[in-house]
mmCIF file of C-alpha atoms in Angstrom:
data_model
loop_
_atom_site.group_PDB
_atom_site.id
_atom_site.type_symbol
_atom_site.label_atom_id
_atom_site.label_comp_id
_atom_site.label_asym_id
_atom_site.label_seq_id
_atom_site.Cartn_x
_atom_site.Cartn_y
_atom_site.Cartn_z
ATOM 1 C CA UNK A 22 0.000 0.000 0.000
ATOM 2 C CA UNK A 23 1.356 3.421 -0.981
ATOM 3 C CA UNK A 24 2.130 5.725 1.966
ATOM 4 C CA UNK A 25 -0.200 8.687 2.447
ATOM 5 C CA UNK A 26 2.730 10.800 3.668
ATOM 6 C CA UNK A 27 5.046 12.141 0.964
ATOM 7 C CA UNK A 28 8.680 11.139 1.533
ATOM 8 C CA UNK A 29 9.792 14.792 1.596
ATOM 9 C CA UNK A 30 7.361 15.705 4.396
ATOM 10 C CA UNK A 31 8.864 16.176 7.861
ATOM 11 C CA UNK A 32 6.794 14.732 10.707
ATOM 12 C CA UNK A 33 8.061 15.242 14.247
ATOM 13 C CA UNK A 34 8.108 11.987 16.266
ATOM 14 C CA UNK A 35 5.973 13.728 18.907
ATOM 15 C CA UNK A 36 3.202 14.499 16.412
ATOM 16 C CA UNK A 37 0.179 12.165 16.361
ATOM 17 C CA UNK A 38 -1.450 11.522 12.986
ATOM 18 C CA UNK A 39 -4.240 9.066 12.260
ATOM 19 C CA UNK A 40 -3.157 6.449 9.733
ATOM 20 C CA UNK A 41 -5.594 7.879 7.161
ATOM 21 C CA UNK A 42 -4.136 11.418 7.210
ATOM 22 C CA UNK A 43 -2.556 12.540 3.922
ATOM 23 C CA UNK A 44 0.468 14.854 3.973
ATOM 24 C CA UNK A 45 1.859 16.405 0.795
ATOM 25 C CA UNK A 46 5.377 17.173 -0.334
ATOM 26 C CA UNK A 47 7.605 19.378 1.837
ATOM 27 C CA UNK A 48 4.998 19.909 4.518
ATOM 28 C CA UNK A 49 6.193 20.114 8.128
ATOM 29 C CA UNK A 50 4.228 18.796 11.119
ATOM 30 C CA UNK A 51 5.678 19.751 14.498
ATOM 31 C CA UNK A 52 5.673 18.282 17.984
ATOM 32 C CA UNK A 53 2.391 18.470 19.849
ATOM 33 C CA UNK A 54 0.262 18.336 16.706
ATOM 34 C CA UNK A 55 -2.635 15.855 16.657
ATOM 35 C CA UNK A 56 -4.568 15.242 13.430
ATOM 36 C CA UNK A 57 -7.636 13.007 13.202
ATOM 37 C CA UNK A 58 -8.907 10.685 10.479
ATOM 38 C CA UNK A 59 -9.413 11.678 6.865
ATOM 39 C CA UNK A 60 -7.708 15.078 6.973
ATOM 40 C CA UNK A 61 -5.747 15.995 3.841
ATOM 41 C CA UNK A 62 -2.743 18.307 3.998
ATOM 42 C CA UNK A 63 -1.338 19.599 0.728
ATOM 43 C CA UNK A 64 2.291 20.446 -0.025
ATOM 44 C CA UNK A 65 4.336 23.139 1.739
ATOM 45 C CA UNK A 66 2.027 23.405 4.765
ATOM 46 C CA UNK A 67 3.526 24.173 8.191
ATOM 47 C CA UNK A 68 1.616 23.063 11.305
ATOM 48 C CA UNK A 69 3.139 23.830 14.711
ATOM 49 C CA UNK A 70 1.984 22.553 18.067
ATOM 50 C CA UNK A 71 0.250 22.447 20.367
ATOM 51 C CA UNK A 72 -2.461 22.121 17.708
ATOM 52 C CA UNK A 73 -5.352 19.689 17.334
ATOM 53 C CA UNK A 74 -7.101 19.167 13.998
ATOM 54 C CA UNK A 75 -10.243 17.059 13.641
ATOM 55 C CA UNK A 76 -11.617 14.797 10.943
ATOM 56 C CA UNK A 77 -11.915 15.271 7.180
ATOM 57 C CA UNK A 78 -10.395 18.713 6.896
ATOM 58 C CA UNK A 79 -8.748 19.832 3.656
ATOM 59 C CA UNK A 80 -5.770 22.129 4.120
ATOM 60 C CA UNK A 81 -4.314 23.663 0.986
ATOM 61 C CA UNK A 82 -0.710 24.515 0.169
ATOM 62 C CA UNK A 83 1.376 27.197 1.911
ATOM 63 C CA UNK A 84 -0.873 27.541 4.963
ATOM 64 C CA UNK A 85 0.682 28.163 8.394
ATOM 65 C CA UNK A 86 -1.321 26.813 11.321
ATOM 66 C CA UNK A 87 -0.495 26.934 15.026
ATOM 67 C CA UNK A 88 2.360 29.429 14.927
ATOM 68 C CA UNK A 89 3.113 31.692 17.878
ATOM 69 C CA UNK A 90 0.626 34.556 18.322
ATOM 70 C CA UNK A 91 1.617 37.965 17.019
ATOM 71 C CA UNK A 92 1.569 39.445 20.503
ATOM 72 C CA UNK A 93 4.591 41.021 22.201
ATOM 73 C CA UNK A 94 3.392 39.715 25.563
ATOM 74 C CA UNK A 95 3.729 36.110 24.431
ATOM 75 C CA UNK A 96 6.512 34.304 26.313
ATOM 76 C CA UNK A 97 6.360 30.817 24.772
ATOM 77 C CA UNK A 98 3.531 29.639 27.022
ATOM 78 C CA UNK A 99 1.946 26.311 25.928
ATOM 79 C CA UNK A 100 -1.167 27.742 24.274
ATOM 80 C CA UNK A 101 -3.334 25.945 21.751
ATOM 81 C CA UNK A 102 -4.982 26.011 18.332
ATOM 82 C CA UNK A 103 -8.055 23.785 17.934
ATOM 83 C CA UNK A 104 -9.667 23.057 14.557
ATOM 84 C CA UNK A 105 -12.820 20.962 14.238
ATOM 85 C CA UNK A 106 -14.078 18.744 11.411
ATOM 86 C CA UNK A 107 -14.887 19.136 7.713
ATOM 87 C CA UNK A 108 -13.233 22.520 7.242
ATOM 88 C CA UNK A 109 -11.775 23.732 3.956
ATOM 89 C CA UNK A 110 -8.717 25.920 4.544
ATOM 90 C CA UNK A 111 -7.381 27.397 1.337
ATOM 91 C CA UNK A 112 -3.947 28.648 0.290
ATOM 92 C CA UNK A 113 -1.748 30.889 2.476
ATOM 93 C CA UNK A 114 -4.035 30.954 5.514
ATOM 94 C CA UNK A 115 -2.462 31.809 8.880
ATOM 95 C CA UNK A 116 -4.064 30.730 12.170
ATOM 96 C CA UNK A 117 -2.214 31.578 15.413
ATOM 97 C CA UNK A 118 -2.407 29.935 18.834
ATOM 98 C CA UNK A 119 -3.956 31.662 21.862
ATOM 99 C CA UNK A 120 -2.401 33.660 24.678
ATOM 100 C CA UNK A 121 -2.492 33.232 28.447
ATOM 101 C CA UNK A 122 -3.886 36.752 28.736
ATOM 102 C CA UNK A 123 -7.173 35.393 27.363
ATOM 103 C CA UNK A 124 -8.542 31.906 26.770
ATOM 104 C CA UNK A 125 -5.205 30.389 25.839
ATOM 105 C CA UNK A 126 -6.876 28.826 22.802
ATOM 106 C CA UNK A 127 -7.750 29.880 19.289
ATOM 107 C CA UNK A 128 -10.703 27.725 18.253
ATOM 108 C CA UNK A 129 -12.166 26.992 14.821
ATOM 109 C CA UNK A 130 -15.378 24.963 14.681
ATOM 110 C CA UNK A 131 -16.575 22.671 11.895
ATOM 111 C CA UNK A 132 -17.837 22.920 8.304
ATOM 112 C CA UNK A 133 -16.178 26.288 7.690
ATOM 113 C CA UNK A 134 -15.130 27.477 4.233
ATOM 114 C CA UNK A 135 -12.019 29.620 4.699
ATOM 115 C CA UNK A 136 -10.572 31.068 1.516
ATOM 116 C CA UNK A 137 -7.047 32.136 0.582
ATOM 117 C CA UNK A 138 -4.930 34.491 2.701
ATOM 118 C CA UNK A 139 -7.337 34.545 5.656
ATOM 119 C CA UNK A 140 -5.670 35.444 8.974
ATOM 120 C CA UNK A 141 -7.163 34.315 12.287
ATOM 121 C CA UNK A 142 -5.264 35.827 15.193
ATOM 122 C CA UNK A 143 -4.786 34.658 18.770
ATOM 123 C CA UNK A 144 -7.722 33.846 21.026
ATOM 124 C CA UNK A 145 -10.345 34.042 18.279
ATOM 125 C CA UNK A 146 -13.369 31.763 18.322
ATOM 126 C CA UNK A 147 -14.953 30.823 15.007
ATOM 127 C CA UNK A 148 -18.189 28.846 15.037
ATOM 128 C CA UNK A 149 -19.580 26.473 12.417
ATOM 129 C CA UNK A 150 -20.655 26.837 8.788
ATOM 130 C CA UNK A 151 -18.977 30.220 8.354
ATOM 131 C CA UNK A 152 -17.526 31.554 5.105
ATOM 132 C CA UNK A 153 -14.504 33.856 5.053
ATOM 133 C CA UNK A 154 -13.651 35.149 1.601
ATOM 134 C CA UNK A 155 -10.125 35.916 0.396
ATOM 135 C CA UNK A 156 -7.958 38.172 2.597
ATOM 136 C CA UNK A 157 -10.430 38.446 5.470
ATOM 137 C CA UNK A 158 -8.566 39.071 8.721
ATOM 138 C CA UNK A 159 -9.526 38.711 12.361
ATOM 139 C CA UNK A 160 -7.555 40.606 14.985
ATOM 140 C CA UNK A 161 -7.104 39.019 18.393
ATOM 141 C CA UNK A 162 -9.995 38.004 20.665
ATOM 142 C CA UNK A 163 -12.669 38.123 17.916
ATOM 143 C CA UNK A 164 -15.730 35.856 18.033
ATOM 144 C CA UNK A 165 -17.489 34.792 14.822
ATOM 145 C CA UNK A 166 -20.816 33.013 15.332
ATOM 146 C CA UNK A 167 -22.367 30.293 13.145
ATOM 147 C CA UNK A 168 -23.273 30.915 9.493
ATOM 148 C CA UNK A 169 -21.559 34.319 9.347
ATOM 149 C CA UNK A 170 -20.143 35.366 5.963
ATOM 150 C CA UNK A 171 -17.225 37.765 5.647
ATOM 151 C CA UNK A 172 -16.728 39.349 2.242
ATOM 152 C CA UNK A 173 -13.271 39.582 0.730
ATOM 153 C CA UNK A 174 -10.798 41.900 2.482
ATOM 154 C CA UNK A 175 -13.074 42.305 5.521
ATOM 155 C CA UNK A 176 -11.066 43.406 8.569
ATOM 156 C CA UNK A 177 -12.378 42.809 12.099
ATOM 157 C CA UNK A 178 -11.051 44.832 15.056
ATOM 158 C CA UNK A 179 -9.948 43.229 18.318
ATOM 159 C CA UNK A 180 -12.658 41.945 20.669
ATOM 160 C CA UNK A 181 -15.494 42.362 18.146
ATOM 161 C CA UNK A 182 -18.320 39.850 18.067
ATOM 162 C CA UNK A 183 -19.916 38.941 14.762
ATOM 163 C CA UNK A 184 -23.425 37.515 15.021
ATOM 164 C CA UNK A 185 -25.117 34.550 13.359
ATOM 165 C CA UNK A 186 -26.221 34.776 9.717
ATOM 166 C CA UNK A 187 -24.576 38.155 9.032
ATOM 167 C CA UNK A 188 -22.801 39.128 5.845
ATOM 168 C CA UNK A 189 -20.230 41.856 5.213
ATOM 169 C CA UNK A 190 -19.515 43.528 1.899
ATOM 170 C CA UNK A 191 -16.097 43.377 0.279
ATOM 171 C CA UNK A 192 -13.565 45.681 1.907
ATOM 172 C CA UNK A 193 -15.543 46.268 5.099
ATOM 173 C CA UNK A 194 -13.657 47.423 8.202
ATOM 174 C CA UNK A 195 -15.511 46.453 11.373
ATOM 175 C CA UNK A 196 -14.872 48.296 14.654
ATOM 176 C CA UNK A 197 -18.104 47.361 16.482
ATOM 177 C CA UNK A 198 -20.170 44.220 16.990
ATOM 178 C CA UNK A 199 -22.524 43.132 14.186
ATOM 179 C CA UNK A 200 -25.870 41.772 15.465
ATOM 180 C CA UNK A 201 -27.308 38.562 13.973
ATOM 181 C CA UNK A 202 -28.898 38.694 10.499
ATOM 182 C CA UNK A 203 -27.428 42.121 9.608
ATOM 183 C CA UNK A 204 -25.729 43.102 6.345
ATOM 184 C CA UNK A 205 -22.807 45.443 7.065
ATOM 185 C CA UNK A 206 -20.591 47.413 4.691
ATOM 186 C CA UNK A 207 -18.120 50.274 4.621
ATOM 187 C CA UNK A 208 -15.228 51.823 6.544
ATOM 188 C CA UNK A 209 -16.173 51.834 9.272
ATOM 189 C CA UNK A 210 -18.904 49.266 8.692
ATOM 190 C CA UNK A 211 -22.535 50.366 8.937
ATOM 191 C CA UNK A 212 -25.782 48.335 8.790
ATOM 192 C CA UNK A 213 -27.550 48.000 5.434
ATOM 193 C CA UNK A 214 -30.597 45.814 6.067
ATOM 194 C CA UNK A 215 -30.682 42.092 6.753
ATOM 195 C CA UNK A 216 -29.082 39.153 4.984
ATOM 196 C CA UNK A 217 -32.397 38.109 3.441
ATOM 197 C CA UNK A 218 -30.968 36.021 0.629
ATOM 198 C CA UNK A 219 -28.765 34.080 3.021
ATOM 199 C CA UNK A 220 -31.746 33.384 5.273
ATOM 200 C CA UNK A 221 -33.777 32.082 2.325
ATOM 201 C CA UNK A 222 -30.955 29.728 1.382
ATOM 202 C CA UNK A 223 -30.854 28.392 4.935
ATOM 203 C CA UNK A 224 -34.541 27.573 4.942
ATOM 204 C CA UNK A 225 -35.995 30.469 6.920
ATOM 205 C CA UNK A 226 -39.674 30.926 6.044
ATOM 206 C CA UNK A 227 -40.896 34.088 4.337
ATOM 207 C CA UNK A 228 -42.890 34.937 7.455
ATOM 208 C CA UNK A 229 -39.840 34.597 9.708
ATOM 209 C CA UNK A 230 -37.743 36.744 7.375
ATOM 210 C CA UNK A 231 -40.426 39.425 7.519
ATOM 211 C CA UNK A 232 -40.346 39.314 11.312
ATOM 212 C CA UNK A 233 -36.552 39.670 11.273
ATOM 213 C CA UNK A 234 -36.901 42.666 8.944
ATOM 214 C CA UNK A 235 -39.304 44.199 11.460
ATOM 215 C CA UNK A 236 -36.803 43.559 14.228
ATOM 216 C CA UNK A 237 -34.072 45.265 12.189
ATOM 217 C CA UNK A 238 -36.293 48.340 11.792
ATOM 218 C CA UNK A 239 -36.917 48.408 15.536
ATOM 219 C CA UNK A 240 -33.183 48.328 16.168
ATOM 220 C CA UNK A 241 -32.094 50.769 13.471
ATOM 221 C CA UNK A 242 -34.951 52.748 11.933
ATOM 222 C CA UNK A 243 -37.318 53.888 14.692
ATOM 223 C CA UNK A 244 -35.030 56.232 16.575
ATOM 224 C CA UNK A 245 -35.098 54.129 19.733
ATOM 225 C CA UNK A 246 -32.299 54.006 22.258
ATOM 226 C CA UNK A 247 -30.533 50.673 22.494
ATOM 227 C CA UNK A 248 -32.295 49.887 25.768
ATOM 228 C CA UNK A 249 -35.686 50.717 24.262
ATOM 229 C CA UNK A 250 -34.912 48.557 21.229
ATOM 230 C CA UNK A 251 -33.891 45.651 23.473
ATOM 231 C CA UNK A 252 -37.226 45.801 25.280
ATOM 232 C CA UNK A 253 -39.196 45.927 22.030
ATOM 233 C CA UNK A 254 -37.254 43.003 20.580
ATOM 234 C CA UNK A 255 -37.843 40.954 23.726
ATOM 235 C CA UNK A 256 -41.589 41.412 23.181
ATOM 236 C CA UNK A 257 -41.267 40.348 19.531
ATOM 237 C CA UNK A 258 -39.369 37.216 20.521
ATOM 238 C CA UNK A 259 -42.515 35.714 22.041
ATOM 239 C CA UNK A 260 -44.058 35.371 18.579
ATOM 240 C CA UNK A 261 -40.813 34.804 16.633
ATOM 241 C CA UNK A 262 -38.200 32.760 18.548
ATOM 242 C CA UNK A 263 -35.550 33.485 15.900
ATOM 243 C CA UNK A 264 -35.371 37.059 17.189
ATOM 244 C CA UNK A 265 -33.924 35.563 20.345
ATOM 245 C CA UNK A 266 -30.542 35.484 18.606
ATOM 246 C CA UNK A 267 -30.690 39.275 18.467
ATOM 247 C CA UNK A 268 -31.872 39.824 22.038
ATOM 248 C CA UNK A 269 -29.244 37.495 23.498
ATOM 249 C CA UNK A 270 -26.515 39.079 21.375
ATOM 250 C CA UNK A 271 -27.473 42.613 22.403
ATOM 251 C CA UNK A 272 -27.531 41.584 26.059
ATOM 252 C CA UNK A 273 -23.852 40.635 26.023
ATOM 253 C CA UNK A 274 -22.257 43.048 23.535
ATOM 254 C CA UNK A 275 -19.342 44.972 25.064
ATOM 255 C CA UNK A 276 -18.071 47.128 22.194
ATOM 256 C CA UNK A 277 -21.454 48.425 21.077
ATOM 257 C CA UNK A 278 -23.034 47.581 17.729
ATOM 258 C CA UNK A 279 -22.511 48.938 14.222
ATOM 259 C CA UNK A 280 -24.637 52.037 13.584
#
């Protein structure tokens, strides 16, 4: 049986790879790296530990995963990068490990589509089923919730939270949190309605989408204070549970929301 690891690849003896993992030419897998079944690693990939990678991921050439965080406070503490299952990670992506000043872990969920040149900095949390188009970048401590879509060249400031089912336009620069369902664009990013097309594709009913549009108007178009909008949205949630994503998000935002 032909080996799934190219003879030019360098695998540290302290790395743990399932027997079904494929590793391409000239890739380097360091100590403390664990990779689960069915993951495919192309040529010229560098993975440093401590890093764990789940099942059936596809990692394209020239990516760098698990390197030290770009943080001057980092003193070689044993922090971690965790990557889930069924992710596509395209060319030249860079994902850094966490720092002890925060969670100590950078965490990527499952079923994410991460395009070329995406940077995910230390202590970020990325959920599931997200899409990050080419050259999107997350500064440290950013949280991206499920089904979010970042347009190409989107830049996210430190500590921002990006809600479920949002979408950003190409070249957006985000300094504040983006509530669920919102379309954001610009420098700095501002709200421009809801991600209606994305919601349709994910099976949201026409009635639910209309309710979410109403919720968006309450938040952004009726001249209410944020506290007044929160109260109104809480009332709407009783008849449309999907609005609960918005009320829970607004309850825990720390940077304020895009306006």
